[in-house]
mmCIF file of C-alpha atoms in Angstrom:
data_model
loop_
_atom_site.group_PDB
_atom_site.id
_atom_site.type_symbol
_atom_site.label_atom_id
_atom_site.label_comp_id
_atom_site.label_asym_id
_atom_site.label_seq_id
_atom_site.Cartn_x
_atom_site.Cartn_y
_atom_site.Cartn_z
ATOM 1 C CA UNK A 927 -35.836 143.013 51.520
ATOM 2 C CA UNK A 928 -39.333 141.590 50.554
ATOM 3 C CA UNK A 929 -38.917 141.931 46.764
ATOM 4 C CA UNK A 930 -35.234 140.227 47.544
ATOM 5 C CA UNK A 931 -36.589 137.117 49.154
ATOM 6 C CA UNK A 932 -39.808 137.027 47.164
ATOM 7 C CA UNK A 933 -37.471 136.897 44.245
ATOM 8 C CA UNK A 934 -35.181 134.585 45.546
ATOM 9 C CA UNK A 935 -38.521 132.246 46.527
ATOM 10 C CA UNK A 936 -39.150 131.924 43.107
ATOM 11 C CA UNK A 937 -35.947 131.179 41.295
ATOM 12 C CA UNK A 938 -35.309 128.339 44.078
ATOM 13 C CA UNK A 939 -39.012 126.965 43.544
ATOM 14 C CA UNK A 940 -37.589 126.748 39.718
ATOM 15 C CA UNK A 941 -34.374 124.747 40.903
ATOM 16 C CA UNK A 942 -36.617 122.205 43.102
ATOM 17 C CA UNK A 943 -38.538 121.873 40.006
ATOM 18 C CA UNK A 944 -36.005 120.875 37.725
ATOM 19 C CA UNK A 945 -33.931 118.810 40.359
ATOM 20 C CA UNK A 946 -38.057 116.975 40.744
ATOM 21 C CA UNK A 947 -37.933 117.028 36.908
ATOM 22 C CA UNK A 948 -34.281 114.895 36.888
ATOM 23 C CA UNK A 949 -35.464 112.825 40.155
ATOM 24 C CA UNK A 950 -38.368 111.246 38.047
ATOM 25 C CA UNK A 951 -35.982 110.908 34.836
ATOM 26 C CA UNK A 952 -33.499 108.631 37.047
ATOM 27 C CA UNK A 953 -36.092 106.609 38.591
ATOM 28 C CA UNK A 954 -38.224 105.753 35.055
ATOM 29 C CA UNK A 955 -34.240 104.948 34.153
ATOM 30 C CA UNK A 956 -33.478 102.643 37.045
ATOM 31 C CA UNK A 957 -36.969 101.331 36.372
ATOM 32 C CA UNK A 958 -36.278 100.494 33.079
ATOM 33 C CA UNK A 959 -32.619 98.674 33.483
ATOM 34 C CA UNK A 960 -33.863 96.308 36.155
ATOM 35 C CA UNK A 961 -36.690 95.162 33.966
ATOM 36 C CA UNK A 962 -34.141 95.180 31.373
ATOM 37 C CA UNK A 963 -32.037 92.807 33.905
ATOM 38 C CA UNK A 964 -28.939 95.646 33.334
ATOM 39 C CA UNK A 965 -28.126 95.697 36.872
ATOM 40 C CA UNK A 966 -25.097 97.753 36.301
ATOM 41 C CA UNK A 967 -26.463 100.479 34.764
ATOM 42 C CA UNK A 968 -29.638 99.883 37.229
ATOM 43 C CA UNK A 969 -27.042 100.633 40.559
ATOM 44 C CA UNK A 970 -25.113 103.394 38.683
ATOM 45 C CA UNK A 971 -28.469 105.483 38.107
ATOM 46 C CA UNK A 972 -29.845 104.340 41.864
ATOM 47 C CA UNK A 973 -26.173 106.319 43.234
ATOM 48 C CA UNK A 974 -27.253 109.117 40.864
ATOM 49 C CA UNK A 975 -31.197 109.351 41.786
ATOM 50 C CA UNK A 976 -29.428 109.187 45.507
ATOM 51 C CA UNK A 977 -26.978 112.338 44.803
ATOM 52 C CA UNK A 978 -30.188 114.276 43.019
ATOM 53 C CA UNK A 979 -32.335 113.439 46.114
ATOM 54 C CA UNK A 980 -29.499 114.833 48.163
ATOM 55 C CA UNK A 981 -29.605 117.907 46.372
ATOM 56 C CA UNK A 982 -33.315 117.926 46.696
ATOM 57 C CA UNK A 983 -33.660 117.868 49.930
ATOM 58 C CA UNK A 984 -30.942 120.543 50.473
ATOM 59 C CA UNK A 985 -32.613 122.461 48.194
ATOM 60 C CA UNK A 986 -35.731 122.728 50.234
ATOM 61 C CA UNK A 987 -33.866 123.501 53.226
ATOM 62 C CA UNK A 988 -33.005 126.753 51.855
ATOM 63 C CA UNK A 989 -36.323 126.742 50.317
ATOM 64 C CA UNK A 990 -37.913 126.944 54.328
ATOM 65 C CA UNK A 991 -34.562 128.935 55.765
ATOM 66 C CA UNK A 992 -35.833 131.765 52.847
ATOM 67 C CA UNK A 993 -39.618 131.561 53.424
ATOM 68 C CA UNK A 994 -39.033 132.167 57.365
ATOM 69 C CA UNK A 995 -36.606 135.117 56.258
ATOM 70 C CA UNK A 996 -39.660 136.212 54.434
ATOM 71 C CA UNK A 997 -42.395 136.055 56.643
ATOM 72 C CA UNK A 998 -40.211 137.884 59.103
ATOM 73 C CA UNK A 999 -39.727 140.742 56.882
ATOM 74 C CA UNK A 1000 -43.833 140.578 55.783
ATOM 75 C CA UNK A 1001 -44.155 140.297 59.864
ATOM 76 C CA UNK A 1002 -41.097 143.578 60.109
ATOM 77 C CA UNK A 1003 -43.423 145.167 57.750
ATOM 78 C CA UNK A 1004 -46.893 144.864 59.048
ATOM 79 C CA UNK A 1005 -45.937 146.599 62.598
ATOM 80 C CA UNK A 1006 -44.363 149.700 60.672
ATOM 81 C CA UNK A 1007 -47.745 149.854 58.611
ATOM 82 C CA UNK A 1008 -49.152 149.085 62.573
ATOM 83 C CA UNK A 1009 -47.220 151.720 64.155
ATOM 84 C CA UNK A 1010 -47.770 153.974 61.744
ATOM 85 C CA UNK A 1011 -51.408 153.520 62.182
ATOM 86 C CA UNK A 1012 -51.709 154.132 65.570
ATOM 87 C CA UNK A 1013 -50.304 157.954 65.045
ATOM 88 C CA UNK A 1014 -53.550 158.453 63.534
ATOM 89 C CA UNK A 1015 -57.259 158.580 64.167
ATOM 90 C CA UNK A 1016 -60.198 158.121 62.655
ATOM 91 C CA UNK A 1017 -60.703 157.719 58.691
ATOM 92 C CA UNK A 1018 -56.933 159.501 58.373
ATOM 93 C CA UNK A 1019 -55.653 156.144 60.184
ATOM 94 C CA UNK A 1020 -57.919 153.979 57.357
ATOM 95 C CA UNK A 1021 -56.483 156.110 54.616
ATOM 96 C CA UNK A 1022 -52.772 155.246 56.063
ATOM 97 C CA UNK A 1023 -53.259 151.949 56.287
ATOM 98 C CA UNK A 1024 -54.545 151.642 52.977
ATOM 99 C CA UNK A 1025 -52.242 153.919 51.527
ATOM 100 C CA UNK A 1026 -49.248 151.909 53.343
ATOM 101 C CA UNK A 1027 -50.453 148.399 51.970
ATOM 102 C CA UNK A 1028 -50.795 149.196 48.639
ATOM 103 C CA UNK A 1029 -47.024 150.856 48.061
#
């Protein structure tokens, strides 16, 4: 489950990226049809920066919804290593808990 949500961490960091990427694009646009005095073109690319923020900001919401998914499952994992632990003594219980952080 780890390697799942680390996985899917990463590909919807790369989608927040590129919707970022898109945000800026519209806004240098917008920028650059109300100094043109196109006010038109300016509104129609303000109700498209609006629809990409949208999608921004529902993109991070899975964004947090996955990283709490995955600190659970780091948190699932850490008590088996834990538990685990505790059957042993000594340098065996080192060795264990090495041994079970590493795989």
């Amino acid at each position: 489950r780890v390697d799942q949500y680390n996985a899917s961490r990463l590909a919807l960091a790369a989608e927040s990226s590129e919707l970022g990427g898109t945000v800026k694009e519209l806004l240098v646009r917008a920028e650059d049809s109300r100094m043109l005095g196109d006010f038109g073109r300016m509104r129609g690319t303000y109700n498209q920066l609006m629809v990409q923020n949208q999608a921004l900001l529902a993109e991070h919401a899975k964004r947090c919804a996955n990283q709490e998914a995955l600190l659970a499952a780091l948190k699932q994992v850490n008590q088996m290593i834990q538990r685990a632990a505790r059957l042993r003594m000594g340098s065996v219980k080192s060795a264990v808990v090495t041994a079970c952080r590493e795989a």
